[in-house]
Amino acid sequence: MFSIEDDEVIKEAIFLDTSGGIRIDAVQSALKAFALSLSRRYISDFELHLVSFDMSMYNQLIIKPNNIADMLTYSIMLGGGTDIHCCWDYMRTNKIKKCLILTDGLFDYGTDPGDLDIHFLFHSQPTGIYLFSPYGKSSNYKP
């Protein structure tokens, strides 16, 4: 998840697609895994922006080494529709270059944002079909 340079504060984002197509148990399971992974690493300083989105961004939580457990009680609210471009705007506004997007992948990808390092983590579809994004990196996740 993180890339480490000497004396660098790591600043990255996890975006949670909370449109109607996402499963809450998939999001909760992923958050538990992220929190466990972060708690087992020694990273002296990081700032992880955890943000929900559908057509806009909401419920921002900034995770630092002293509040990793807050990921376990993050409030997940389902919305409707998905506009992936609000993630790119958020990253540029907050000077974040790398992100992980937990999503069902059911949206218009638009054009490659180019200057951002993006990794899509698709939660598995009921059909068992694996998804791949037209840009960035792709992985599939089964909760």
Short mmCIF file of N, CA, C and O in Angstrom, two decimals:
data_model
loop_
_atom_site.label_atom_id
_atom_site.label_comp_id
_atom_site.label_asym_id
_atom_site.label_seq_id
_atom_site.Cartn_x
_atom_site.Cartn_y
_atom_site.Cartn_z
N MET A 1 0.82 -1.19 0.00
CA MET A 1 0.00 0.00 0.00
C MET A 1 0.87 1.25 0.00
O MET A 1 0.62 2.18 -0.73
N PHE A 2 1.88 1.30 0.87
CA PHE A 2 2.70 2.49 0.99
C PHE A 2 4.05 2.30 0.33
O PHE A 2 4.60 1.21 0.33
N SER A 3 4.58 3.38 -0.20
CA SER A 3 5.97 3.39 -0.65
C SER A 3 6.72 4.28 0.33
O SER A 3 6.23 5.32 0.74
N ILE A 4 7.91 3.87 0.72
CA ILE A 4 8.61 4.56 1.81
C ILE A 4 9.92 5.17 1.32
O ILE A 4 10.73 4.50 0.69
N GLU A 5 10.12 6.41 1.61
CA GLU A 5 11.38 7.12 1.38
C GLU A 5 11.85 7.62 2.74
O GLU A 5 11.05 7.87 3.63
N ASP A 6 13.15 7.77 2.91
CA ASP A 6 13.69 8.27 4.18
C ASP A 6 13.10 9.62 4.54
O ASP A 6 13.02 10.51 3.69
N ASP A 7 12.70 9.76 5.79
CA ASP A 7 12.19 11.03 6.34
C ASP A 7 11.01 11.61 5.56
O ASP A 7 10.80 12.81 5.55
N GLU A 8 10.25 10.78 4.91
CA GLU A 8 9.11 11.26 4.14
C GLU A 8 7.81 10.88 4.85
O GLU A 8 7.67 9.77 5.33
N VAL A 9 6.89 11.84 4.92
CA VAL A 9 5.56 11.54 5.43
C VAL A 9 4.79 10.94 4.25
O VAL A 9 4.65 11.57 3.21
N ILE A 10 4.31 9.74 4.43
CA ILE A 10 3.58 9.06 3.38
C ILE A 10 2.15 9.58 3.39
O ILE A 10 1.49 9.62 4.42
N LYS A 11 1.67 10.01 2.23
CA LYS A 11 0.33 10.58 2.11
C LYS A 11 -0.37 9.90 0.95
O LYS A 11 0.00 10.11 -0.21
N GLU A 12 -1.35 9.04 1.28
CA GLU A 12 -2.07 8.30 0.27
C GLU A 12 -3.55 8.28 0.62
O GLU A 12 -3.93 8.78 1.68
N ALA A 13 -4.35 7.70 -0.26
CA ALA A 13 -5.80 7.67 -0.02
C ALA A 13 -6.38 6.30 -0.31
O ALA A 13 -5.90 5.57 -1.17
N ILE A 14 -7.43 5.98 0.44
CA ILE A 14 -8.29 4.85 0.13
C ILE A 14 -9.68 5.42 -0.10
O ILE A 14 -10.23 6.09 0.78
N PHE A 15 -10.20 5.20 -1.29
CA PHE A 15 -11.54 5.66 -1.62
C PHE A 15 -12.48 4.46 -1.61
O PHE A 15 -12.19 3.43 -2.22
N LEU A 16 -13.60 4.62 -0.94
CA LEU A 16 -14.60 3.55 -0.83
C LEU A 16 -15.82 3.92 -1.66
O LEU A 16 -16.51 4.90 -1.35
N ASP A 17 -16.06 3.16 -2.70
CA ASP A 17 -17.24 3.36 -3.54
C ASP A 17 -18.44 2.88 -2.72
O ASP A 17 -18.58 1.70 -2.45
N THR A 18 -19.27 3.82 -2.30
CA THR A 18 -20.43 3.46 -1.49
C THR A 18 -21.73 3.72 -2.25
O THR A 18 -22.74 4.05 -1.67
N SER A 19 -21.66 3.54 -3.57
CA SER A 19 -22.87 3.63 -4.37
C SER A 19 -23.74 2.41 -4.05
O SER A 19 -23.30 1.50 -3.35
N GLY A 20 -24.92 2.39 -4.55
CA GLY A 20 -25.86 1.32 -4.22
C GLY A 20 -25.40 -0.08 -4.58
O GLY A 20 -25.86 -1.05 -3.99
N GLY A 21 -24.46 -0.23 -5.52
CA GLY A 21 -24.03 -1.55 -5.95
C GLY A 21 -22.99 -2.22 -5.05
O GLY A 21 -22.69 -3.38 -5.21
N ILE A 22 -22.45 -1.48 -4.12
CA ILE A 22 -21.38 -2.03 -3.26
C ILE A 22 -21.99 -2.77 -2.08
O ILE A 22 -23.07 -2.42 -1.62
N ARG A 23 -21.32 -3.78 -1.62
CA ARG A 23 -21.80 -4.53 -0.46
C ARG A 23 -21.09 -4.03 0.79
O ARG A 23 -19.87 -3.95 0.83
N ILE A 24 -21.87 -3.72 1.83
CA ILE A 24 -21.29 -3.20 3.07
C ILE A 24 -20.32 -4.21 3.67
O ILE A 24 -19.26 -3.84 4.16
N ASP A 25 -20.64 -5.50 3.62
CA ASP A 25 -19.73 -6.50 4.20
C ASP A 25 -18.39 -6.52 3.47
O ASP A 25 -17.35 -6.76 4.08
N ALA A 26 -18.39 -6.22 2.17
CA ALA A 26 -17.13 -6.16 1.42
C ALA A 26 -16.28 -4.99 1.90
O ALA A 26 -15.07 -5.12 2.07
N VAL A 27 -16.91 -3.86 2.14
CA VAL A 27 -16.19 -2.68 2.62
C VAL A 27 -15.66 -2.93 4.03
O VAL A 27 -14.50 -2.66 4.34
N GLN A 28 -16.50 -3.45 4.91
CA GLN A 28 -16.09 -3.71 6.29
C GLN A 28 -14.94 -4.72 6.35
O GLN A 28 -13.98 -4.54 7.10
N SER A 29 -15.02 -5.76 5.56
CA SER A 29 -13.97 -6.77 5.52
C SER A 29 -12.64 -6.16 5.04
O SER A 29 -11.58 -6.43 5.60
N ALA A 30 -12.72 -5.34 4.01
CA ALA A 30 -11.51 -4.69 3.49
C ALA A 30 -10.92 -3.73 4.53
O ALA A 30 -9.70 -3.70 4.71
N LEU A 31 -11.75 -2.97 5.22
CA LEU A 31 -11.24 -2.05 6.24
C LEU A 31 -10.54 -2.80 7.36
O LEU A 31 -9.50 -2.35 7.85
N LYS A 32 -11.07 -3.94 7.76
CA LYS A 32 -10.40 -4.75 8.79
C LYS A 32 -9.03 -5.21 8.31
O LYS A 32 -8.06 -5.17 9.05
N ALA A 33 -8.97 -5.64 7.05
CA ALA A 33 -7.70 -6.10 6.49
C ALA A 33 -6.70 -4.95 6.39
O ALA A 33 -5.52 -5.12 6.71
N PHE A 34 -7.16 -3.77 5.96
CA PHE A 34 -6.27 -2.61 5.88
C PHE A 34 -5.73 -2.23 7.25
O PHE A 34 -4.55 -1.97 7.42
N ALA A 35 -6.62 -2.19 8.24
CA ALA A 35 -6.22 -1.82 9.61
C ALA A 35 -5.20 -2.83 10.15
O ALA A 35 -4.20 -2.44 10.77
N LEU A 36 -5.45 -4.10 9.94
CA LEU A 36 -4.52 -5.13 10.41
C LEU A 36 -3.16 -4.98 9.74
O LEU A 36 -2.11 -5.03 10.39
N SER A 37 -3.16 -4.75 8.45
CA SER A 37 -1.92 -4.58 7.71
C SER A 37 -1.13 -3.37 8.21
O SER A 37 0.07 -3.44 8.43
N LEU A 38 -1.83 -2.25 8.42
CA LEU A 38 -1.16 -1.04 8.91
C LEU A 38 -0.61 -1.23 10.32
O LEU A 38 0.47 -0.74 10.64
N SER A 39 -1.35 -1.92 11.17
CA SER A 39 -0.93 -2.08 12.56
C SER A 39 0.27 -3.01 12.68
O SER A 39 1.00 -2.96 13.67
N ARG A 40 0.52 -3.83 11.69
CA ARG A 40 1.65 -4.77 11.73
C ARG A 40 2.90 -4.23 11.06
O ARG A 40 3.92 -4.92 11.02
N ARG A 41 2.85 -3.04 10.54
CA ARG A 41 4.01 -2.44 9.89
C ARG A 41 4.56 -1.34 10.76
O ARG A 41 3.82 -0.64 11.43
N TYR A 42 5.86 -1.17 10.68
CA TYR A 42 6.45 -0.02 11.38
C TYR A 42 6.67 1.07 10.34
O TYR A 42 7.57 1.00 9.52
N ILE A 43 5.78 2.00 10.35
CA ILE A 43 5.90 3.17 9.50
C ILE A 43 5.80 4.36 10.45
O ILE A 43 4.80 4.53 11.14
N SER A 44 6.86 5.13 10.51
CA SER A 44 6.93 6.18 11.52
C SER A 44 5.92 7.29 11.31
O SER A 44 5.40 7.84 12.28
N ASP A 45 5.63 7.63 10.09
CA ASP A 45 4.69 8.73 9.86
C ASP A 45 3.97 8.53 8.54
O ASP A 45 4.60 8.34 7.50
N PHE A 46 2.66 8.55 8.60
CA PHE A 46 1.86 8.47 7.39
C PHE A 46 0.55 9.20 7.61
O PHE A 46 0.13 9.45 8.73
N GLU A 47 -0.08 9.54 6.50
CA GLU A 47 -1.39 10.17 6.51
C GLU A 47 -2.21 9.48 5.43
O GLU A 47 -1.94 9.63 4.25
N LEU A 48 -3.15 8.68 5.87
CA LEU A 48 -4.00 7.92 4.95
C LEU A 48 -5.39 8.52 4.97
O LEU A 48 -6.06 8.53 6.00
N HIS A 49 -5.82 9.05 3.84
CA HIS A 49 -7.15 9.63 3.73
C HIS A 49 -8.12 8.52 3.37
O HIS A 49 -8.01 7.90 2.31
N LEU A 50 -9.06 8.26 4.25
CA LEU A 50 -10.11 7.28 4.02
C LEU A 50 -11.38 8.07 3.71
O LEU A 50 -11.85 8.84 4.56
N VAL A 51 -11.91 7.91 2.50
CA VAL A 51 -13.02 8.74 2.06
C VAL A 51 -14.03 7.90 1.29
O VAL A 51 -13.65 7.09 0.44
N SER A 52 -15.30 8.08 1.59
CA SER A 52 -16.38 7.44 0.83
C SER A 52 -16.75 8.34 -0.34
O SER A 52 -16.62 9.56 -0.27
N PHE A 53 -17.24 7.71 -1.40
CA PHE A 53 -17.71 8.52 -2.53
C PHE A 53 -18.80 7.77 -3.28
O PHE A 53 -18.91 6.56 -3.24
N ASP A 54 -19.66 8.55 -3.90
CA ASP A 54 -20.59 8.06 -4.91
C ASP A 54 -20.56 9.12 -6.01
O ASP A 54 -19.67 9.11 -6.83
N MET A 55 -21.43 10.09 -5.96
CA MET A 55 -21.37 11.20 -6.91
C MET A 55 -20.52 12.35 -6.37
O MET A 55 -20.18 13.28 -7.08
N SER A 56 -20.17 12.29 -5.08
CA SER A 56 -19.30 13.27 -4.44
C SER A 56 -18.56 12.58 -3.30
O SER A 56 -18.79 11.42 -3.00
N MET A 57 -17.68 13.31 -2.65
CA MET A 57 -16.87 12.78 -1.55
C MET A 57 -17.55 13.11 -0.22
O MET A 57 -18.10 14.20 -0.06
N TYR A 58 -17.47 12.19 0.73
CA TYR A 58 -17.99 12.46 2.06
C TYR A 58 -17.36 11.54 3.09
O TYR A 58 -16.70 10.56 2.73
N ASN A 59 -17.58 11.86 4.35
CA ASN A 59 -17.13 11.06 5.48
C ASN A 59 -15.61 10.84 5.48
O ASN A 59 -15.13 9.73 5.63
N GLN A 60 -14.86 11.93 5.33
CA GLN A 60 -13.40 11.86 5.32
C GLN A 60 -12.87 11.54 6.71
O GLN A 60 -13.29 12.14 7.70
N LEU A 61 -11.95 10.59 6.78
CA LEU A 61 -11.26 10.24 8.02
C LEU A 61 -9.78 10.16 7.70
O LEU A 61 -9.38 9.42 6.80
N ILE A 62 -8.97 10.92 8.41
CA ILE A 62 -7.53 10.87 8.18
C ILE A 62 -6.92 9.95 9.23
O ILE A 62 -7.04 10.18 10.43
N ILE A 63 -6.30 8.89 8.73
CA ILE A 63 -5.69 7.87 9.58
C ILE A 63 -4.20 8.18 9.70
O ILE A 63 -3.52 8.40 8.69
N LYS A 64 -3.71 8.18 10.94
CA LYS A 64 -2.29 8.35 11.24
C LYS A 64 -1.87 7.19 12.13
O LYS A 64 -2.72 6.41 12.57
N PRO A 65 -0.59 7.04 12.42
CA PRO A 65 -0.16 5.89 13.22
C PRO A 65 -0.89 5.74 14.56
O PRO A 65 -1.06 4.63 15.05
N ASN A 66 -1.37 6.84 15.13
CA ASN A 66 -2.01 6.77 16.46
C ASN A 66 -3.52 6.51 16.42
O ASN A 66 -4.14 6.38 17.47
N ASN A 67 -4.13 6.41 15.24
CA ASN A 67 -5.59 6.17 15.21
C ASN A 67 -6.01 5.13 14.17
O ASN A 67 -7.10 5.19 13.63
N ILE A 68 -5.16 4.14 13.93
CA ILE A 68 -5.46 3.09 12.95
C ILE A 68 -6.77 2.37 13.31
O ILE A 68 -7.57 2.04 12.43
N ALA A 69 -7.01 2.14 14.60
CA ALA A 69 -8.21 1.42 15.02
C ALA A 69 -9.50 2.13 14.60
O ALA A 69 -10.56 1.48 14.51
N ASP A 70 -9.45 3.43 14.32
CA ASP A 70 -10.64 4.16 13.87
C ASP A 70 -11.19 3.60 12.56
O ASP A 70 -12.38 3.80 12.25
N MET A 71 -10.36 2.90 11.80
CA MET A 71 -10.83 2.31 10.56
C MET A 71 -11.91 1.25 10.83
O MET A 71 -12.78 1.02 10.00
N LEU A 72 -11.83 0.63 12.00
CA LEU A 72 -12.77 -0.44 12.34
C LEU A 72 -14.16 0.07 12.68
O LEU A 72 -15.12 -0.70 12.65
N THR A 73 -14.27 1.35 13.01
CA THR A 73 -15.57 1.92 13.36
C THR A 73 -16.02 2.97 12.34
O THR A 73 -16.93 3.74 12.60
N TYR A 74 -15.37 2.99 11.19
CA TYR A 74 -15.71 3.94 10.13
C TYR A 74 -17.17 3.74 9.71
O TYR A 74 -17.61 2.62 9.48
N SER A 75 -17.90 4.83 9.62
CA SER A 75 -19.32 4.78 9.28
C SER A 75 -19.50 4.68 7.76
O SER A 75 -19.06 5.56 7.02
N ILE A 76 -20.14 3.62 7.33
CA ILE A 76 -20.37 3.38 5.91
C ILE A 76 -21.83 3.70 5.59
O ILE A 76 -22.74 3.12 6.16
N MET A 77 -22.04 4.67 4.69
CA MET A 77 -23.38 5.06 4.29
C MET A 77 -23.52 4.84 2.79
O MET A 77 -22.70 5.34 2.03
N LEU A 78 -24.49 4.07 2.39
CA LEU A 78 -24.68 3.81 0.97
C LEU A 78 -25.39 4.97 0.30
O LEU A 78 -26.31 5.56 0.85
N GLY A 79 -24.94 5.28 -0.91
CA GLY A 79 -25.54 6.36 -1.68
C GLY A 79 -26.04 5.82 -3.01
O GLY A 79 -26.54 4.71 -3.10
N GLY A 80 -25.85 6.61 -4.05
CA GLY A 80 -26.31 6.21 -5.37
C GLY A 80 -25.45 6.82 -6.45
O GLY A 80 -24.92 7.90 -6.29
N GLY A 81 -25.28 6.10 -7.54
CA GLY A 81 -24.47 6.59 -8.65
C GLY A 81 -23.00 6.56 -8.30
O GLY A 81 -22.63 6.37 -7.14
N THR A 82 -22.15 6.72 -9.30
CA THR A 82 -20.71 6.74 -9.06
C THR A 82 -20.05 7.70 -10.04
O THR A 82 -20.19 7.54 -11.25
N ASP A 83 -19.34 8.69 -9.50
CA ASP A 83 -18.53 9.59 -10.33
C ASP A 83 -17.09 9.48 -9.86
O ASP A 83 -16.69 10.08 -8.87
N ILE A 84 -16.30 8.68 -10.56
CA ILE A 84 -14.92 8.41 -10.19
C ILE A 84 -14.06 9.68 -10.24
O ILE A 84 -13.06 9.80 -9.54
N HIS A 85 -14.47 10.65 -11.03
CA HIS A 85 -13.67 11.86 -11.20
C HIS A 85 -13.56 12.70 -9.93
O HIS A 85 -12.61 13.44 -9.77
N CYS A 86 -14.51 12.54 -9.01
CA CYS A 86 -14.40 13.28 -7.75
C CYS A 86 -13.19 12.79 -6.95
O CYS A 86 -12.60 13.54 -6.18
N CYS A 87 -12.78 11.54 -7.16
CA CYS A 87 -11.56 11.02 -6.50
C CYS A 87 -10.33 11.76 -7.01
O CYS A 87 -9.45 12.14 -6.23
N TRP A 88 -10.25 11.96 -8.34
CA TRP A 88 -9.09 12.64 -8.92
C TRP A 88 -9.03 14.08 -8.41
O TRP A 88 -7.95 14.58 -8.07
N ASP A 89 -10.19 14.75 -8.34
CA ASP A 89 -10.22 16.12 -7.83
C ASP A 89 -9.76 16.17 -6.37
O ASP A 89 -8.99 17.05 -5.99
N TYR A 90 -10.22 15.23 -5.57
CA TYR A 90 -9.84 15.17 -4.16
C TYR A 90 -8.32 14.99 -4.03
O TYR A 90 -7.66 15.65 -3.24
N MET A 91 -7.76 14.08 -4.83
CA MET A 91 -6.32 13.82 -4.77
C MET A 91 -5.52 15.06 -5.13
O MET A 91 -4.55 15.39 -4.44
N ARG A 92 -5.91 15.73 -6.16
CA ARG A 92 -5.16 16.92 -6.58
C ARG A 92 -5.29 18.04 -5.56
O ARG A 92 -4.33 18.72 -5.24
N THR A 93 -6.48 18.21 -5.01
CA THR A 93 -6.69 19.26 -3.99
C THR A 93 -5.85 18.99 -2.75
O THR A 93 -5.31 19.91 -2.14
N ASN A 94 -5.72 17.72 -2.36
CA ASN A 94 -5.01 17.35 -1.14
C ASN A 94 -3.56 16.90 -1.38
O ASN A 94 -2.92 16.37 -0.47
N LYS A 95 -3.08 17.09 -2.61
CA LYS A 95 -1.70 16.75 -2.98
C LYS A 95 -1.36 15.29 -2.67
O LYS A 95 -0.34 14.98 -2.06
N ILE A 96 -2.25 14.40 -3.10
CA ILE A 96 -2.07 12.96 -2.94
C ILE A 96 -1.80 12.38 -4.33
O ILE A 96 -2.53 12.66 -5.27
N LYS A 97 -0.77 11.57 -4.44
CA LYS A 97 -0.39 11.01 -5.74
C LYS A 97 -0.76 9.54 -5.91
O LYS A 97 -0.76 9.02 -7.01
N LYS A 98 -1.07 8.84 -4.80
CA LYS A 98 -1.32 7.41 -4.88
C LYS A 98 -2.60 7.07 -4.13
O LYS A 98 -2.84 7.58 -3.04
N CYS A 99 -3.41 6.18 -4.73
CA CYS A 99 -4.65 5.78 -4.06
C CYS A 99 -5.03 4.35 -4.37
O CYS A 99 -4.57 3.76 -5.35
N LEU A 100 -5.88 3.83 -3.52
CA LEU A 100 -6.51 2.54 -3.69
C LEU A 100 -8.01 2.81 -3.69
O LEU A 100 -8.51 3.52 -2.82
N ILE A 101 -8.71 2.25 -4.67
CA ILE A 101 -10.16 2.46 -4.76
C ILE A 101 -10.86 1.12 -4.63
O ILE A 101 -10.67 0.23 -5.47
N LEU A 102 -11.62 0.95 -3.56
CA LEU A 102 -12.42 -0.25 -3.37
C LEU A 102 -13.77 0.01 -4.04
O LEU A 102 -14.50 0.93 -3.67
N THR A 103 -14.10 -0.81 -5.04
CA THR A 103 -15.27 -0.52 -5.87
C THR A 103 -15.86 -1.79 -6.46
O THR A 103 -15.21 -2.83 -6.50
N ASP A 104 -17.09 -1.66 -6.96
CA ASP A 104 -17.69 -2.75 -7.73
C ASP A 104 -17.35 -2.60 -9.21
O ASP A 104 -17.60 -3.48 -10.00
N GLY A 105 -16.77 -1.45 -9.58
CA GLY A 105 -16.33 -1.23 -10.96
C GLY A 105 -17.41 -0.85 -11.93
O GLY A 105 -17.17 -0.78 -13.13
N LEU A 106 -18.61 -0.56 -11.43
CA LEU A 106 -19.73 -0.26 -12.31
C LEU A 106 -19.92 1.25 -12.44
O LEU A 106 -20.75 1.85 -11.77
N PHE A 107 -19.09 1.86 -13.28
CA PHE A 107 -19.16 3.30 -13.53
C PHE A 107 -18.42 3.62 -14.81
O PHE A 107 -17.73 2.78 -15.38
N ASP A 108 -18.54 4.86 -15.26
CA ASP A 108 -17.84 5.34 -16.44
C ASP A 108 -16.44 5.77 -16.02
O ASP A 108 -16.29 6.71 -15.24
N TYR A 109 -15.42 5.09 -16.52
CA TYR A 109 -14.04 5.39 -16.13
C TYR A 109 -13.53 6.69 -16.70
O TYR A 109 -12.63 7.30 -16.14
N GLY A 110 -14.07 7.13 -17.82
CA GLY A 110 -13.59 8.35 -18.44
C GLY A 110 -12.15 8.17 -18.91
O GLY A 110 -11.70 7.07 -19.20
N THR A 111 -11.42 9.27 -18.94
CA THR A 111 -10.04 9.22 -19.43
C THR A 111 -9.06 9.00 -18.27
O THR A 111 -9.34 9.34 -17.12
N ASP A 112 -7.92 8.46 -18.61
CA ASP A 112 -6.85 8.20 -17.65
C ASP A 112 -6.39 9.53 -17.04
O ASP A 112 -6.03 10.45 -17.77
N PRO A 113 -6.40 9.64 -15.68
CA PRO A 113 -5.96 10.88 -15.07
C PRO A 113 -4.46 11.11 -15.20
O PRO A 113 -3.96 12.18 -14.85
N GLY A 114 -3.71 10.13 -15.69
CA GLY A 114 -2.32 10.29 -16.07
C GLY A 114 -1.32 10.53 -14.95
O GLY A 114 -0.40 9.76 -14.77
N ASP A 115 -1.48 11.60 -14.21
CA ASP A 115 -0.48 12.00 -13.21
C ASP A 115 -0.68 11.32 -11.86
O ASP A 115 0.08 11.57 -10.93
N LEU A 116 -1.66 10.44 -11.74
CA LEU A 116 -1.98 9.81 -10.45
C LEU A 116 -1.74 8.31 -10.51
O LEU A 116 -1.99 7.67 -11.52
N ASP A 117 -1.23 7.76 -9.40
CA ASP A 117 -0.98 6.32 -9.29
C ASP A 117 -2.23 5.69 -8.67
O ASP A 117 -2.51 5.89 -7.49
N ILE A 118 -2.97 4.94 -9.48
CA ILE A 118 -4.28 4.43 -9.07
C ILE A 118 -4.27 2.91 -9.08
O ILE A 118 -3.79 2.29 -10.03
N HIS A 119 -4.82 2.34 -8.02
CA HIS A 119 -5.00 0.89 -7.96
C HIS A 119 -6.47 0.62 -7.63
O HIS A 119 -6.94 1.03 -6.58
N PHE A 120 -7.16 -0.03 -8.54
CA PHE A 120 -8.56 -0.41 -8.33
C PHE A 120 -8.59 -1.78 -7.66
O PHE A 120 -7.95 -2.72 -8.14
N LEU A 121 -9.32 -1.89 -6.59
CA LEU A 121 -9.54 -3.16 -5.91
C LEU A 121 -11.02 -3.47 -6.06
O LEU A 121 -11.87 -2.86 -5.40
N PHE A 122 -11.34 -4.39 -6.98
CA PHE A 122 -12.72 -4.72 -7.28
C PHE A 122 -13.21 -5.81 -6.34
O PHE A 122 -12.57 -6.86 -6.24
N HIS A 123 -14.33 -5.54 -5.66
CA HIS A 123 -14.90 -6.64 -4.88
C HIS A 123 -15.62 -7.54 -5.85
O HIS A 123 -16.17 -7.12 -6.86
N SER A 124 -15.57 -8.83 -5.59
CA SER A 124 -16.06 -9.82 -6.56
C SER A 124 -17.55 -9.64 -6.85
O SER A 124 -18.33 -9.31 -5.97
N GLN A 125 -17.87 -9.86 -8.08
CA GLN A 125 -19.24 -9.76 -8.55
C GLN A 125 -19.96 -11.09 -8.27
O GLN A 125 -19.33 -12.14 -8.24
N PRO A 126 -21.28 -11.05 -8.08
CA PRO A 126 -22.03 -12.29 -7.87
C PRO A 126 -21.86 -13.29 -9.02
O PRO A 126 -21.93 -14.49 -8.83
N THR A 127 -21.58 -12.78 -10.20
CA THR A 127 -21.41 -13.65 -11.36
C THR A 127 -20.05 -14.33 -11.37
O THR A 127 -19.82 -15.24 -12.17
N GLY A 128 -19.13 -13.85 -10.51
CA GLY A 128 -17.79 -14.43 -10.48
C GLY A 128 -16.88 -13.86 -11.55
O GLY A 128 -15.75 -14.31 -11.72
N ILE A 129 -17.33 -12.86 -12.28
CA ILE A 129 -16.53 -12.24 -13.33
C ILE A 129 -15.47 -11.35 -12.69
O ILE A 129 -15.75 -10.57 -11.79
N TYR A 130 -14.22 -11.46 -13.17
CA TYR A 130 -13.15 -10.59 -12.70
C TYR A 130 -13.12 -9.33 -13.55
O TYR A 130 -13.28 -9.39 -14.77
N LEU A 131 -12.90 -8.20 -12.92
CA LEU A 131 -12.89 -6.92 -13.62
C LEU A 131 -11.47 -6.38 -13.73
O LEU A 131 -10.62 -6.66 -12.89
N PHE A 132 -11.24 -5.58 -14.76
CA PHE A 132 -9.97 -4.91 -14.97
C PHE A 132 -10.24 -3.49 -15.42
O PHE A 132 -11.14 -3.25 -16.23
N SER A 133 -9.48 -2.54 -14.89
CA SER A 133 -9.69 -1.14 -15.24
C SER A 133 -8.95 -0.81 -16.54
O SER A 133 -7.94 -1.45 -16.85
N PRO A 134 -9.42 0.20 -17.27
CA PRO A 134 -8.74 0.57 -18.51
C PRO A 134 -7.44 1.33 -18.28
O PRO A 134 -6.68 1.57 -19.21
N TYR A 135 -7.16 1.73 -17.03
CA TYR A 135 -5.90 2.39 -16.68
C TYR A 135 -5.61 2.10 -15.21
O TYR A 135 -6.44 1.57 -14.49
N GLY A 136 -4.41 2.42 -14.78
CA GLY A 136 -4.01 2.12 -13.41
C GLY A 136 -3.79 0.62 -13.24
O GLY A 136 -3.62 -0.11 -14.21
N LYS A 137 -3.80 0.17 -12.00
CA LYS A 137 -3.64 -1.25 -11.69
C LYS A 137 -4.97 -1.81 -11.24
O LYS A 137 -5.80 -1.09 -10.71
N SER A 138 -5.14 -3.12 -11.41
CA SER A 138 -6.41 -3.77 -11.02
C SER A 138 -6.13 -5.02 -10.22
O SER A 138 -5.22 -5.78 -10.52
N SER A 139 -6.94 -5.22 -9.20
CA SER A 139 -6.96 -6.48 -8.43
C SER A 139 -8.41 -6.78 -8.12
O SER A 139 -9.24 -5.89 -8.05
N ASN A 140 -8.69 -8.05 -7.91
CA ASN A 140 -10.03 -8.46 -7.53
C ASN A 140 -9.97 -9.02 -6.12
O ASN A 140 -8.99 -9.65 -5.72
N TYR A 141 -11.03 -8.79 -5.35
CA TYR A 141 -11.07 -9.09 -3.93
C TYR A 141 -12.36 -9.81 -3.61
O TYR A 141 -13.43 -9.38 -4.03
N LYS A 142 -12.26 -10.90 -2.91
CA LYS A 142 -13.47 -11.62 -2.48
C LYS A 142 -13.53 -11.56 -0.97
O LYS A 142 -12.67 -12.11 -0.28
N PRO A 143 -14.55 -10.87 -0.42
CA PRO A 143 -14.63 -10.75 1.05
C PRO A 143 -14.90 -12.09 1.73
O PRO A 143 -15.38 -13.00 1.14
#
